[in-house]
mmCIF file with all atom_site columns, C-alpha atoms and ligand atoms in Angstrom:
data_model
loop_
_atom_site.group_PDB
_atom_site.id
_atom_site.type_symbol
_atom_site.label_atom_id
_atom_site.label_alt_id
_atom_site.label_comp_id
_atom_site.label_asym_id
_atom_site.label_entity_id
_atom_site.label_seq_id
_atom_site.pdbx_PDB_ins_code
_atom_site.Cartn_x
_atom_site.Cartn_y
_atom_site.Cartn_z
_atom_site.occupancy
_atom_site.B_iso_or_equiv
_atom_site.pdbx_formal_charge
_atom_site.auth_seq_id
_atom_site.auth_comp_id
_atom_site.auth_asym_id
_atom_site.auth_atom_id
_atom_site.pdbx_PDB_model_num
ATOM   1   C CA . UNK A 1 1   ? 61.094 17.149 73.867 1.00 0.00 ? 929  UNK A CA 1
ATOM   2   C CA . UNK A 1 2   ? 58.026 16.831 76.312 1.00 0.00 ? 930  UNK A CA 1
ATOM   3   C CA . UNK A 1 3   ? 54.582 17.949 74.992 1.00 0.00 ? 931  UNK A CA 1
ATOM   4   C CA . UNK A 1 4   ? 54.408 20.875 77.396 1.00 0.00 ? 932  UNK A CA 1
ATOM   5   C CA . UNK A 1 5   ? 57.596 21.942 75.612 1.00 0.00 ? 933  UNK A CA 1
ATOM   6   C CA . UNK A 1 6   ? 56.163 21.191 72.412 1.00 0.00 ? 934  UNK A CA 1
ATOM   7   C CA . UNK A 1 7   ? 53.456 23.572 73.281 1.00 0.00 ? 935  UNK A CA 1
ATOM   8   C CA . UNK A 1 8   ? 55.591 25.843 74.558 1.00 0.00 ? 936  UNK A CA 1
ATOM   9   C CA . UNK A 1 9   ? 57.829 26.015 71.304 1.00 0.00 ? 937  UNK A CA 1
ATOM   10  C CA . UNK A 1 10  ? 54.721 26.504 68.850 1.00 0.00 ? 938  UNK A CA 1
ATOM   11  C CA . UNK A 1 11  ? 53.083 29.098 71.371 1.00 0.00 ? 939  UNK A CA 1
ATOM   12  C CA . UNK A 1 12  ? 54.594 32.236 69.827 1.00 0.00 ? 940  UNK A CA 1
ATOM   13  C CA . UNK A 1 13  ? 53.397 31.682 66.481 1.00 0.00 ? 941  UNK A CA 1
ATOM   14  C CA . UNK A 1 14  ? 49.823 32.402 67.850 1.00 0.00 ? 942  UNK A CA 1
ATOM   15  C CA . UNK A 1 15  ? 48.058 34.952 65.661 1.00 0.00 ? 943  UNK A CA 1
ATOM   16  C CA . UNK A 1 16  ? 46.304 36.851 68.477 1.00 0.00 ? 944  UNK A CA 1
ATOM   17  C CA . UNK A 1 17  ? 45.977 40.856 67.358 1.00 0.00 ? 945  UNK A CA 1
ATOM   18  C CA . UNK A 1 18  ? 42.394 40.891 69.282 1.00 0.00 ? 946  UNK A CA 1
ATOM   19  C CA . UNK A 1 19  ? 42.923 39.040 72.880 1.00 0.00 ? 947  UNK A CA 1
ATOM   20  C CA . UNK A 1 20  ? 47.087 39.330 72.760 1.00 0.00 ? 948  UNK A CA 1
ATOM   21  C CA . UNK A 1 21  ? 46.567 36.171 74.773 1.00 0.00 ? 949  UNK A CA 1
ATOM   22  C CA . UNK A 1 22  ? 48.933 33.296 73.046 1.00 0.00 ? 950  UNK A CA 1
ATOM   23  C CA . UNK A 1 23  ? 47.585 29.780 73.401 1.00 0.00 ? 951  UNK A CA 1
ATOM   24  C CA . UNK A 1 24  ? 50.095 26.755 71.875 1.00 0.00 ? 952  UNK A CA 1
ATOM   25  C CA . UNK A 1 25  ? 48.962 22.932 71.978 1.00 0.00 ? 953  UNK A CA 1
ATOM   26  C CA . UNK A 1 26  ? 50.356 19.716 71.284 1.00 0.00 ? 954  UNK A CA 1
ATOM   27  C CA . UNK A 1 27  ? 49.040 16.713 70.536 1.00 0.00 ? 955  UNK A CA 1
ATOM   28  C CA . UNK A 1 28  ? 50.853 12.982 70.829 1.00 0.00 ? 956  UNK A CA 1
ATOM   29  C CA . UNK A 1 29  ? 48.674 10.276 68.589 1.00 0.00 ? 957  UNK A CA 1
ATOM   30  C CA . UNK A 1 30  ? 48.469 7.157  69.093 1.00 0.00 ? 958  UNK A CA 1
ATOM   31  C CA . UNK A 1 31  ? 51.454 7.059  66.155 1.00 0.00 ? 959  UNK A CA 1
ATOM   32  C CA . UNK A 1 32  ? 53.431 8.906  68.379 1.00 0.00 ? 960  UNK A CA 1
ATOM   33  C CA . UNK A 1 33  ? 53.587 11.405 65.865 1.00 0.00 ? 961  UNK A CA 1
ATOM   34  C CA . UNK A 1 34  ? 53.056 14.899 67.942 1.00 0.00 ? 962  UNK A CA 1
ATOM   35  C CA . UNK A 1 35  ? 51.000 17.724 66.063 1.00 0.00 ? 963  UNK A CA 1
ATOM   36  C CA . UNK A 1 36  ? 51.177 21.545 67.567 1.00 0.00 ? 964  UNK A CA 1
ATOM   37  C CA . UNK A 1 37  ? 48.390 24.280 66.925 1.00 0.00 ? 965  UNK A CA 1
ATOM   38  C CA . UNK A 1 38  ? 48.179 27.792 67.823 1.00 0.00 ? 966  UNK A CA 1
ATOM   39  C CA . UNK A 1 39  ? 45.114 30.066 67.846 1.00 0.00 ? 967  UNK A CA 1
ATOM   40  C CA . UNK A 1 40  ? 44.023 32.020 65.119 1.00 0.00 ? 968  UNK A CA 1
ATOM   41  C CA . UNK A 1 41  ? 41.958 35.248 65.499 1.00 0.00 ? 969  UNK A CA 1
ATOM   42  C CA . UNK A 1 42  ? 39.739 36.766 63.205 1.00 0.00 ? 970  UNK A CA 1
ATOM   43  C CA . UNK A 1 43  ? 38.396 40.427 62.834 1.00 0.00 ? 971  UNK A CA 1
ATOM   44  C CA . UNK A 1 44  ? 34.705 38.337 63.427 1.00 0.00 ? 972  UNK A CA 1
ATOM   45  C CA . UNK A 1 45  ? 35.812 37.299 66.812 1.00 0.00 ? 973  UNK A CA 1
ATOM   46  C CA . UNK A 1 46  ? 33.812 33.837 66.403 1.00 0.00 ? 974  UNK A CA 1
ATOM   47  C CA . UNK A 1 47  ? 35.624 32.816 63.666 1.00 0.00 ? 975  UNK A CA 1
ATOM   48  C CA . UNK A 1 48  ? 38.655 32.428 65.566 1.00 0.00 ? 976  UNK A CA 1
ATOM   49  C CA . UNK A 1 49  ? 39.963 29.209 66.465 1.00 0.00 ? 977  UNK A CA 1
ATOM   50  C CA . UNK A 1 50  ? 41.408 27.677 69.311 1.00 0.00 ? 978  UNK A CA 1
ATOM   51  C CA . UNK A 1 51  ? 45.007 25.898 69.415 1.00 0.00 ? 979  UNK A CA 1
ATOM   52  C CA . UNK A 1 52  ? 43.418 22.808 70.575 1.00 0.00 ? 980  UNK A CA 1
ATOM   53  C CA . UNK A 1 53  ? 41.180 22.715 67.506 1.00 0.00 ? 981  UNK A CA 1
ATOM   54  C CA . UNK A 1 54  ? 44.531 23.718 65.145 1.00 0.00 ? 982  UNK A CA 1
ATOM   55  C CA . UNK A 1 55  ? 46.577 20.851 66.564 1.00 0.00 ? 983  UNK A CA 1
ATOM   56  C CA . UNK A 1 56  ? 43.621 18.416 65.977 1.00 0.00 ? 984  UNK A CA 1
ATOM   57  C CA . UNK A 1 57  ? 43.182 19.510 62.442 1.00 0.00 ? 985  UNK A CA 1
ATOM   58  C CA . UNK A 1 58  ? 46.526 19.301 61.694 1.00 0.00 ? 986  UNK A CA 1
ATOM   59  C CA . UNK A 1 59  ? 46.677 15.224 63.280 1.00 0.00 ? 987  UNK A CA 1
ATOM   60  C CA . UNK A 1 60  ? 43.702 14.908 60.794 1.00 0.00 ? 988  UNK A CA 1
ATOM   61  C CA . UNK A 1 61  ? 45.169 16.517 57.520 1.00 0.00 ? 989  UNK A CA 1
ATOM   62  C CA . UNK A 1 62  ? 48.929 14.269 59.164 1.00 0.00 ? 990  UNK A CA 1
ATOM   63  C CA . UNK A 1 63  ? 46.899 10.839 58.726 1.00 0.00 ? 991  UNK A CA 1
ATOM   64  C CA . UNK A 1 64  ? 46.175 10.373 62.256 1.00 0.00 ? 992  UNK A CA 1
ATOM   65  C CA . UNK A 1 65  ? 42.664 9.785  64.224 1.00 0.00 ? 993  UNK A CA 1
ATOM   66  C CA . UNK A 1 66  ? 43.164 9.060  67.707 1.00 0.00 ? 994  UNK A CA 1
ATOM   67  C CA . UNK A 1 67  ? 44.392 11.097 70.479 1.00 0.00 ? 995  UNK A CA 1
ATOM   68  C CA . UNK A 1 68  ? 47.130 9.523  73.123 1.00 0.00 ? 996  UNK A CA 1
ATOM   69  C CA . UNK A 1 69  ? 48.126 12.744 75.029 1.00 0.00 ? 997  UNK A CA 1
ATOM   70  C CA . UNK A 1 70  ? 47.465 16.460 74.827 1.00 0.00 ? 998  UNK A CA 1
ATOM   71  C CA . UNK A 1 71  ? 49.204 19.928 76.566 1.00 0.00 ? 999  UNK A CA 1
ATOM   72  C CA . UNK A 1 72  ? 48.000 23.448 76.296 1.00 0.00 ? 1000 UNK A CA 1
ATOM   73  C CA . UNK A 1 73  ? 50.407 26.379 77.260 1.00 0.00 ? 1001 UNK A CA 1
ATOM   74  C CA . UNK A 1 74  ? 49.686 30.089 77.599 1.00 0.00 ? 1002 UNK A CA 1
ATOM   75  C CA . UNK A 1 75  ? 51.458 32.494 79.755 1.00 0.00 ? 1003 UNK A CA 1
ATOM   76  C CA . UNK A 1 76  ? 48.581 32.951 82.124 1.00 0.00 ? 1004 UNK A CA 1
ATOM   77  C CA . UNK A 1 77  ? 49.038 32.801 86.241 1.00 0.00 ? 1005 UNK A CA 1
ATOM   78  C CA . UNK A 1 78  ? 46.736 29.500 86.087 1.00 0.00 ? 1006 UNK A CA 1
ATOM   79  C CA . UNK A 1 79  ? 46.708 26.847 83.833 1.00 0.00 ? 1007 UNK A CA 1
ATOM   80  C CA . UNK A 1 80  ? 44.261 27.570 81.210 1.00 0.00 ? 1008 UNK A CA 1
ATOM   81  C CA . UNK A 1 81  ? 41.282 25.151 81.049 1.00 0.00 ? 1009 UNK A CA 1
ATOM   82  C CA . UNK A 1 82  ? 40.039 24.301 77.088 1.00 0.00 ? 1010 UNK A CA 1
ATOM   83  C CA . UNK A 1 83  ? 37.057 25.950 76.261 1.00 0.00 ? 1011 UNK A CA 1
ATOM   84  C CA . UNK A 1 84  ? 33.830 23.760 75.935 1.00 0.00 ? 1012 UNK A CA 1
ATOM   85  C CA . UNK A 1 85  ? 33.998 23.293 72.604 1.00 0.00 ? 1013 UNK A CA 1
ATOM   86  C CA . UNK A 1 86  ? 37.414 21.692 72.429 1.00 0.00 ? 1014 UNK A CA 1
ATOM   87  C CA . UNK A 1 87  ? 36.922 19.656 75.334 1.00 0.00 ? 1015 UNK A CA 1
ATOM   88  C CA . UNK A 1 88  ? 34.212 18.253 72.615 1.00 0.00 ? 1016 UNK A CA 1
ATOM   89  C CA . UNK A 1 89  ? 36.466 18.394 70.145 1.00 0.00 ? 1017 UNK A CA 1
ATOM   90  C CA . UNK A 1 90  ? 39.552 16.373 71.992 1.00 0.00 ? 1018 UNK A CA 1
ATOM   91  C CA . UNK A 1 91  ? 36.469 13.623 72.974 1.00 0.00 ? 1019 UNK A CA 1
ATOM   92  C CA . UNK A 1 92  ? 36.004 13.276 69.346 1.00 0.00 ? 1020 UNK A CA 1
ATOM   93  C CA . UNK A 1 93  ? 39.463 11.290 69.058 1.00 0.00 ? 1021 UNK A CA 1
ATOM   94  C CA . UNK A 1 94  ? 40.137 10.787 72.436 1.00 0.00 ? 1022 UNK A CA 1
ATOM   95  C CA . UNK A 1 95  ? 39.598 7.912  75.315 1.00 0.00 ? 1023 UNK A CA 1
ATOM   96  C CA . UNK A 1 96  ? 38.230 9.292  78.299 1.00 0.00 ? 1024 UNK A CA 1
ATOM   97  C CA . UNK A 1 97  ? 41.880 8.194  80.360 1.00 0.00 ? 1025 UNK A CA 1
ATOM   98  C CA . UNK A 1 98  ? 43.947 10.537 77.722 1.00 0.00 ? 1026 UNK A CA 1
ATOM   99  C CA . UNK A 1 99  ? 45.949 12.623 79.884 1.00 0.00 ? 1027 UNK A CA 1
ATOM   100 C CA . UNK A 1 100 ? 45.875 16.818 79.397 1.00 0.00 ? 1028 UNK A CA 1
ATOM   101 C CA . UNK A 1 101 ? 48.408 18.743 80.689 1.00 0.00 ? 1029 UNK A CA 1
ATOM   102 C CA . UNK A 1 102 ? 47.491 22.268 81.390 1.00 0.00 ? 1030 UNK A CA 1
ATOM   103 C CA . UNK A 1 103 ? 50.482 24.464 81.414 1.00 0.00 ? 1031 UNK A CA 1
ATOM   104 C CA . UNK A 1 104 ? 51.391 28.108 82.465 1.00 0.00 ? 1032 UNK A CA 1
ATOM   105 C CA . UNK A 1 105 ? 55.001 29.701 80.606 1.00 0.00 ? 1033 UNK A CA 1
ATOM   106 C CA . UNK A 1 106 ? 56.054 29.800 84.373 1.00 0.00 ? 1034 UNK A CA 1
ATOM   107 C CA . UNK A 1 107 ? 55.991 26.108 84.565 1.00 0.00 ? 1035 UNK A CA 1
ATOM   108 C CA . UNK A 1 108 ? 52.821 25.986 86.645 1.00 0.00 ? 1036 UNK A CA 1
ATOM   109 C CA . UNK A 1 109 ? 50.977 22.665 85.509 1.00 0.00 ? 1037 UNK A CA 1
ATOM   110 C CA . UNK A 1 110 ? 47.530 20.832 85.975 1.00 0.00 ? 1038 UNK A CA 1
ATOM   111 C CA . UNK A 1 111 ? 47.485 16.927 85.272 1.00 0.00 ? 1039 UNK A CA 1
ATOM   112 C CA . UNK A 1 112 ? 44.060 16.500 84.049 1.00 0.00 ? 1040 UNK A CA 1
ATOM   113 C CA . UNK A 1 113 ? 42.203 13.621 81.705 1.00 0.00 ? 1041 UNK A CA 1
ATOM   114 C CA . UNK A 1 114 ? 39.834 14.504 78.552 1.00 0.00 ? 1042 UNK A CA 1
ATOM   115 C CA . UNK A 1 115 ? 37.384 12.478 80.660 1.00 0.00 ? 1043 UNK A CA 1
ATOM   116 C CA . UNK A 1 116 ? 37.712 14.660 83.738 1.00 0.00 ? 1044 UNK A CA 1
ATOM   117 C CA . UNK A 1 117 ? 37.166 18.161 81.752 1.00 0.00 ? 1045 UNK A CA 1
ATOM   118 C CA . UNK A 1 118 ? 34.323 16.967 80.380 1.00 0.00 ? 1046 UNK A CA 1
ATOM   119 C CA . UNK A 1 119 ? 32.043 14.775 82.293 1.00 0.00 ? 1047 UNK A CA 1
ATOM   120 C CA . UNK A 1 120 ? 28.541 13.426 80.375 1.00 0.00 ? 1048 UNK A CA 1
ATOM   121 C CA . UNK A 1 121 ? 30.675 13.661 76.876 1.00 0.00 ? 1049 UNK A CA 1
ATOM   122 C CA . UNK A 1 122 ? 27.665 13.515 74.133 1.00 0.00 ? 1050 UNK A CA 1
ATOM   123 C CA . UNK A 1 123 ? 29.312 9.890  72.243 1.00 0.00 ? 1051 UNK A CA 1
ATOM   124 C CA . UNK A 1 124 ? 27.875 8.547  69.183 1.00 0.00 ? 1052 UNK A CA 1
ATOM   125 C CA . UNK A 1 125 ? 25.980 5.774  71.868 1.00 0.00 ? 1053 UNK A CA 1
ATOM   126 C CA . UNK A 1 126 ? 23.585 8.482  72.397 1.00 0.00 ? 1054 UNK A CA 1
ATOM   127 C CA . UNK A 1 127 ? 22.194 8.830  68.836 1.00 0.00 ? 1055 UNK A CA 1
ATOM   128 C CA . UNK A 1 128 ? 21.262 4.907  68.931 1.00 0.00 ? 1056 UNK A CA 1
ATOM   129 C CA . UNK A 1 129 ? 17.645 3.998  68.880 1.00 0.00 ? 1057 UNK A CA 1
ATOM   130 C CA . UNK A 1 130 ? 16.618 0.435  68.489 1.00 0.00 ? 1058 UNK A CA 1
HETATM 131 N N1 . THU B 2 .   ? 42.054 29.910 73.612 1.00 0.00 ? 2431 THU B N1 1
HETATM 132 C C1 . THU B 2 .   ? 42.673 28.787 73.134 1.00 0.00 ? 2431 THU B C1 1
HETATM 133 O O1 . THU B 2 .   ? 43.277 28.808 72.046 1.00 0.00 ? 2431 THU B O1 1
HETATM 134 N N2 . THU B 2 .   ? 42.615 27.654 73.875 1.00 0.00 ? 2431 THU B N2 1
HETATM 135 C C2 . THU B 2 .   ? 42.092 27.568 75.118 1.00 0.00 ? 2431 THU B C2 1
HETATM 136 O O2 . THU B 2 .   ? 42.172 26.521 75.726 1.00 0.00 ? 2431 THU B O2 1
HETATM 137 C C3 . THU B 2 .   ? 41.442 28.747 75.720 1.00 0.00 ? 2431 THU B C3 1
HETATM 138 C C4 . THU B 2 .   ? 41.295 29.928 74.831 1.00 0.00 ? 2431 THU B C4 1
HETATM 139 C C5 . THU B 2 .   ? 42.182 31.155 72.834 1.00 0.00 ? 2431 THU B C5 1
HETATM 140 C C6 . THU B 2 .   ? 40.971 31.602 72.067 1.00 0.00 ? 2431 THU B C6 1
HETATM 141 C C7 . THU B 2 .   ? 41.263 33.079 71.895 1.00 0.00 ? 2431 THU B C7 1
HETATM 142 O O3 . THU B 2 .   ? 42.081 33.269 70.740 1.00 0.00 ? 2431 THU B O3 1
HETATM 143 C C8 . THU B 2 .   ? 42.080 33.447 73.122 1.00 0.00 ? 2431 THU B C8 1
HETATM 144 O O4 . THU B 2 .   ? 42.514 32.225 73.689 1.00 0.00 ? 2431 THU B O4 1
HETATM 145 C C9 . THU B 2 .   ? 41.302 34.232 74.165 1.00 0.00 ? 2431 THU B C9 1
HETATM 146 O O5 . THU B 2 .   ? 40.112 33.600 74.475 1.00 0.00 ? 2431 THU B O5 1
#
């Protein structure tokens, strides 16, 4: 199965009673183990959690660390661009060449890399003074 379809087939299990927006994602590690996450809404809308940030937990809790390909579905009439905060949290475990596919249900797709969403990524470099 591609990643977009893994995406696709995890998608429905979003738990989304606020936005009704569904949101799957898929993650291939560097393993080539692939790891799907969905988001999860909350009552206090900011504790919700994006897919991207489910499938990334569960390639931590699976044993894995670094990122070789990610794909985001939802069944919007663009492809859906990760928010800020998981374009930080993909760059956390991700080269700046991993390729993102952003996917709509009606097969509309975007071909983007982590390093391309998020230009300037804060690294670790940053914190070193000498
Ligand atoms: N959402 C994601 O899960 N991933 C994205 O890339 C964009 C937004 C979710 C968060 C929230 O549950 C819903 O979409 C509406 O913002």
């Amino acid at each position: 199965m591609s990643l977009v379809d893994e995406a696709r087939a995890i998608r429905d299990r979003a738990y989304v009673p606020y936005s009704n927006f569904k949101v799957g994602a898929a993650i291939r590690a560097a393993s080539g183990k692939v790891y799907v996450g969905v988001n999860v809404e909350n009552v206090a809308y900011p504790e919700g959690t994006c897919a991207e940030a489910g499938a990334i937990a569960a390639m931590i809790a699976g044993g894995d660390t670094r990122i070789a390909e990610v794909a985001v579905i939802a069944d919007s009439p663009e492809p859906v661009p990760c928010c800020g905060g998981c374009r930080q949290k993909l760059a956390e475990f991700a080269d700046a060449d991993v390729p993102v596919t952003l996917a709509t249900m009606a097969g509309k797709t975007l071909q983007t890399t982590v390093g391309q969403i998020l230009p300037g990524v804060f690294t670790v470099a940053h914190m070193q003074r000498d």
